[in-house]
Tab-separated table of C-alpha atoms in Angstrom:
chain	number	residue	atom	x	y	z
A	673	UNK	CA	-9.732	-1.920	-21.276
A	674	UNK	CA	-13.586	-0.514	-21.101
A	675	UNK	CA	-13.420	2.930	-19.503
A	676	UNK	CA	-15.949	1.902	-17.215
A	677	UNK	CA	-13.987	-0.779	-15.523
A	678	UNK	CA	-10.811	1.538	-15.078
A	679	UNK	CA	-13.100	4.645	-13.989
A	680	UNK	CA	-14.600	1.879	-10.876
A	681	UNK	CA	-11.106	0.869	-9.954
A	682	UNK	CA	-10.072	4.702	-9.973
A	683	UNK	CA	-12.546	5.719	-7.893
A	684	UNK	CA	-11.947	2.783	-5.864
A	685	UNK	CA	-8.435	3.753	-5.559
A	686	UNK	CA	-8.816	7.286	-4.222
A	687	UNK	CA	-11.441	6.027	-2.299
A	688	UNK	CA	-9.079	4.134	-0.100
A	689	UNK	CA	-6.984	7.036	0.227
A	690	UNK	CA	-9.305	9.452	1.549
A	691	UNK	CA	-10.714	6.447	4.166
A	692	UNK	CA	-6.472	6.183	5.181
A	693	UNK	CA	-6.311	10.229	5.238
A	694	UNK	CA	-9.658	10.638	6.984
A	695	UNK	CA	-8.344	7.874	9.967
A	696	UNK	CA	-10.962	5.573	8.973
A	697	UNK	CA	-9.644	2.458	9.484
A	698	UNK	CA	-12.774	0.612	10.127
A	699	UNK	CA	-14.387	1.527	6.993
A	700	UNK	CA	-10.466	0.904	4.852
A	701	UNK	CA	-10.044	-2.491	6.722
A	702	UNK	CA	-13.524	-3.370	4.762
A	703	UNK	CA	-12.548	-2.732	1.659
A	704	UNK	CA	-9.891	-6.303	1.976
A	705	UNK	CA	-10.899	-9.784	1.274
A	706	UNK	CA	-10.823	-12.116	4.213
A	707	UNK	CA	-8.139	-14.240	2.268
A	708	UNK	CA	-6.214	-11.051	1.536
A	709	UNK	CA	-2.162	-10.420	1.751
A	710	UNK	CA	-0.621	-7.139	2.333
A	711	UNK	CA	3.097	-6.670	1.739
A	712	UNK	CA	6.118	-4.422	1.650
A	713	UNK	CA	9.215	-6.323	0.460
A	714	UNK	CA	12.822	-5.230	0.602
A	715	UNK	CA	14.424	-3.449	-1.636
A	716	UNK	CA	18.067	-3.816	-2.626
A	717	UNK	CA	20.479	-1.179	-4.511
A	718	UNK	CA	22.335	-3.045	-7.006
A	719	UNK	CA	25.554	-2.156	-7.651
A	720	UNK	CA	26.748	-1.218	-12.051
A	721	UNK	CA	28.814	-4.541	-11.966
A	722	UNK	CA	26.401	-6.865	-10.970
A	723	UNK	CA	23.967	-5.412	-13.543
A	724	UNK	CA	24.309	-7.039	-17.137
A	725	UNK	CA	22.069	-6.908	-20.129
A	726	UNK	CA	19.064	-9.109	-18.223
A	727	UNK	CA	18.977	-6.757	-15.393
A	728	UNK	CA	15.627	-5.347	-14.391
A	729	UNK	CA	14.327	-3.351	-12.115
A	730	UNK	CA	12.259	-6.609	-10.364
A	731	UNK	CA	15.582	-8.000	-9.437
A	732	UNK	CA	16.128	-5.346	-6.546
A	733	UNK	CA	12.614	-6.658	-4.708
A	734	UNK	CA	12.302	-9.700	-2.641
A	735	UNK	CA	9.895	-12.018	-3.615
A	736	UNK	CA	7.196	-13.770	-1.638
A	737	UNK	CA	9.734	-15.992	0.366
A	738	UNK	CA	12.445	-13.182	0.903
A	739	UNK	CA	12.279	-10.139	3.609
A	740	UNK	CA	9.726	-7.942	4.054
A	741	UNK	CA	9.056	-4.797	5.928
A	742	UNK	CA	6.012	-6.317	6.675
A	743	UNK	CA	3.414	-9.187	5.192
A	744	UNK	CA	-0.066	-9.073	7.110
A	745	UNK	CA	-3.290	-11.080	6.336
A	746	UNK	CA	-6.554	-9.256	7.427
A	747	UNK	CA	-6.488	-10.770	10.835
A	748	UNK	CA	-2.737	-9.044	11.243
A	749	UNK	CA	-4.579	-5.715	9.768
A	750	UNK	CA	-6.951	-5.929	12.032
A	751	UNK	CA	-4.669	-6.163	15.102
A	752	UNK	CA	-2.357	-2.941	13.817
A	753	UNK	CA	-5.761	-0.953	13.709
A	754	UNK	CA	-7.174	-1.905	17.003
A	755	UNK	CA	-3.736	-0.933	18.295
A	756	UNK	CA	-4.051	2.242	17.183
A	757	UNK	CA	-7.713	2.668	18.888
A	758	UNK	CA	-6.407	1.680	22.235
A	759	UNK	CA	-3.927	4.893	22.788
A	760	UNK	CA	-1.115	2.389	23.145
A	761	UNK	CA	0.334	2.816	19.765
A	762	UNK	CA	3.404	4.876	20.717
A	763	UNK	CA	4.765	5.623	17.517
A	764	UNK	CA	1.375	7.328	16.724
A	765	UNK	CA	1.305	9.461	19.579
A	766	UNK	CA	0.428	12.052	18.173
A	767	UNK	CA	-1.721	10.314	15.387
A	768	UNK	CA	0.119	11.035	12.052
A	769	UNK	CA	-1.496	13.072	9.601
A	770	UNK	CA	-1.408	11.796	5.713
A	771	UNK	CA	-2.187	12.784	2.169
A	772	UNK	CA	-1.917	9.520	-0.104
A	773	UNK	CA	-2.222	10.830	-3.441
A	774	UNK	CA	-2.298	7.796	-6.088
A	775	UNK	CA	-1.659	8.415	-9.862
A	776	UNK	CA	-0.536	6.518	-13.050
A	777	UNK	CA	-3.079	4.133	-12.529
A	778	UNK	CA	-3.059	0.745	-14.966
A	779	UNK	CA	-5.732	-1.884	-15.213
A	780	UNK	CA	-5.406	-5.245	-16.569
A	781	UNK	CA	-8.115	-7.901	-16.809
A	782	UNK	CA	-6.552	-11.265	-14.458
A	783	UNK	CA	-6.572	-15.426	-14.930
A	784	UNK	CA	-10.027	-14.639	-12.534
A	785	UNK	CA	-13.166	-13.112	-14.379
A	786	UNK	CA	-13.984	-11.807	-11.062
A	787	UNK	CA	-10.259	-10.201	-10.688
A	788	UNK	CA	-8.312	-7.754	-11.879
A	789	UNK	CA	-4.794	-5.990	-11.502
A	790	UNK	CA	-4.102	-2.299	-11.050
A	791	UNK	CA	-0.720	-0.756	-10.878
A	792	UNK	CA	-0.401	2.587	-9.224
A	793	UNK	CA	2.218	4.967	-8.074
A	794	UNK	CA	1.850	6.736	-4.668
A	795	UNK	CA	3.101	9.475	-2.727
A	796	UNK	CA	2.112	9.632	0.762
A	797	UNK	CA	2.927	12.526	3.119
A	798	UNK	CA	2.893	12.174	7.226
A	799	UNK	CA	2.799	15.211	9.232
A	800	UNK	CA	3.558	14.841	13.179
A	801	UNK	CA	4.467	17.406	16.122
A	802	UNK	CA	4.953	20.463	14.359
A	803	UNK	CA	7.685	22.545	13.816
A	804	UNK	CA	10.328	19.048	14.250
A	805	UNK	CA	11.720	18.238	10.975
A	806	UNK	CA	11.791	14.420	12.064
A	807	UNK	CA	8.418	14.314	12.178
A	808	UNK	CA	7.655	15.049	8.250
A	809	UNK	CA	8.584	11.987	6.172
A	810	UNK	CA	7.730	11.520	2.436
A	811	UNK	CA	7.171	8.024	1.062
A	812	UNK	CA	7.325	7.103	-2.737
A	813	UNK	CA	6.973	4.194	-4.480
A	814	UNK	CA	4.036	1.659	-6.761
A	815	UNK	CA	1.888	-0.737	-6.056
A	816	UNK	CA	0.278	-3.818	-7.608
A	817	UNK	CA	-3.146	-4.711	-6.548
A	818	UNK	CA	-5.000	-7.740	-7.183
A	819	UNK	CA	-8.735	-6.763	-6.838
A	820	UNK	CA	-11.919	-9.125	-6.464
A	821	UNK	CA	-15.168	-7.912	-7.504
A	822	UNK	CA	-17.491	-7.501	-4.083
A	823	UNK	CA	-20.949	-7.898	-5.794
A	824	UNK	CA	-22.340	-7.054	-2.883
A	825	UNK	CA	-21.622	-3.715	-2.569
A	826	UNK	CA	-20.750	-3.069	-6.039
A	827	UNK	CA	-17.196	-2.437	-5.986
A	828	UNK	CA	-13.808	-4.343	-4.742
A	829	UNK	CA	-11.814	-6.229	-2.379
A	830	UNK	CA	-8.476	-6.096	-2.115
A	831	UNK	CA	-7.186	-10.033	-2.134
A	832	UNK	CA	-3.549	-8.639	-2.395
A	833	UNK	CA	-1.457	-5.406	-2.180
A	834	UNK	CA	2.217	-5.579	-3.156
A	835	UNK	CA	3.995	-1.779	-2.342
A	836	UNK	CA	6.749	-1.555	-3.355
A	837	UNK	CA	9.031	1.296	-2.380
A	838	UNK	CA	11.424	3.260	-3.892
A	839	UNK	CA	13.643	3.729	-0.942
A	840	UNK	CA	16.228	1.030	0.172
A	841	UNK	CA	16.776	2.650	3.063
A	842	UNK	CA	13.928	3.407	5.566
A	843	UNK	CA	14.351	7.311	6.795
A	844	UNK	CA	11.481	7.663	8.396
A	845	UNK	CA	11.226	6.799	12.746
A	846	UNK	CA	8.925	3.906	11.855
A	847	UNK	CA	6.342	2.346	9.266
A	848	UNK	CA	3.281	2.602	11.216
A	849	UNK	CA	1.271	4.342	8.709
A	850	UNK	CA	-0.843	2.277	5.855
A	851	UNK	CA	-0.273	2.670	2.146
């Protein structure tokens, strides 16, 4: 991999995270291709017995057709953000506060000249109300990004984000935060 091409999809990367941190949703809603998919599938603990020697970690995620905490296209992305705009977005009242901090970032060259894949881990941080326990949650997990050169601006798309978590179970009040 040329050092060049993973230093642009770094950049890229953090970029993202300081538009979500910064509330920028305009500007982050940009950065995705008009044909692009953004999913959280389900995850499922698997219990010692039903592992054998094929077992894998994949096996505990749903795939395209199975559950998902959510699966939006950009016109689905585009509705959550103008939600939060219009003050009616109750489980962001008040607006959470984040710190997405992405690491262990792999690049791999796709089928698509114009594409490429980058794994990442991330650990995002919300902050709400103060002082209420509830209101700090802590989310973990990777994702797997397929990104499209945008030759217009010199730098990506995202065509599709795959996060998946490491939680099976969902401690937080709500998912109403971006990753």
């Amino acid at each position: 991999m040329e050092a060049a091409l993973y230093l642009s999809v770094q950049q890229f990367l953090f970029w993202e995270a300081r538009l979500l941190d910064e509330r920028r949703f305009d500007e982050w809603l940009a950065l995705f291709s008009d044909d692009s998919l953004y999913w959280m599938p389900v995850r499922h603990n698997r219990l010692r017995e039903s592992m054998d020697e094929k077992w894998e970690p994949s096996k505990e995620i749903e795939d395209e057709s199975g559950l998902g905490y959510f699966e939006d296209n950009k016109s689905r992305l585009t509705r959550r953000v103008g939600r939060l705009k219009t003050g009616m977005a109750w489980a962001e009242d008040p607006p959470s506060r984040t710190r997405h901090l992405i690491s262990n970032i792999e690049v791999e060259r796709n089928d698509n000249p114009s594409e490429v894949v980058a794994r990442s881990s991330f650990l995002t941080y919300r902050s709400r109300n103060e002082g209420k326990n509830e209101d700090e949650d802590l989310f973990s997990g990777s994702r797997e990004d397929v990104l499209r050169k945008n030759e217009d601006a010199d730098s990506w798309l995202i065509v599709n984000r795959k996060i998946i978590p490491d939680w099976v179970v969902v401690n937080a009040q709500n998912l109403s935060i971006f990753f």
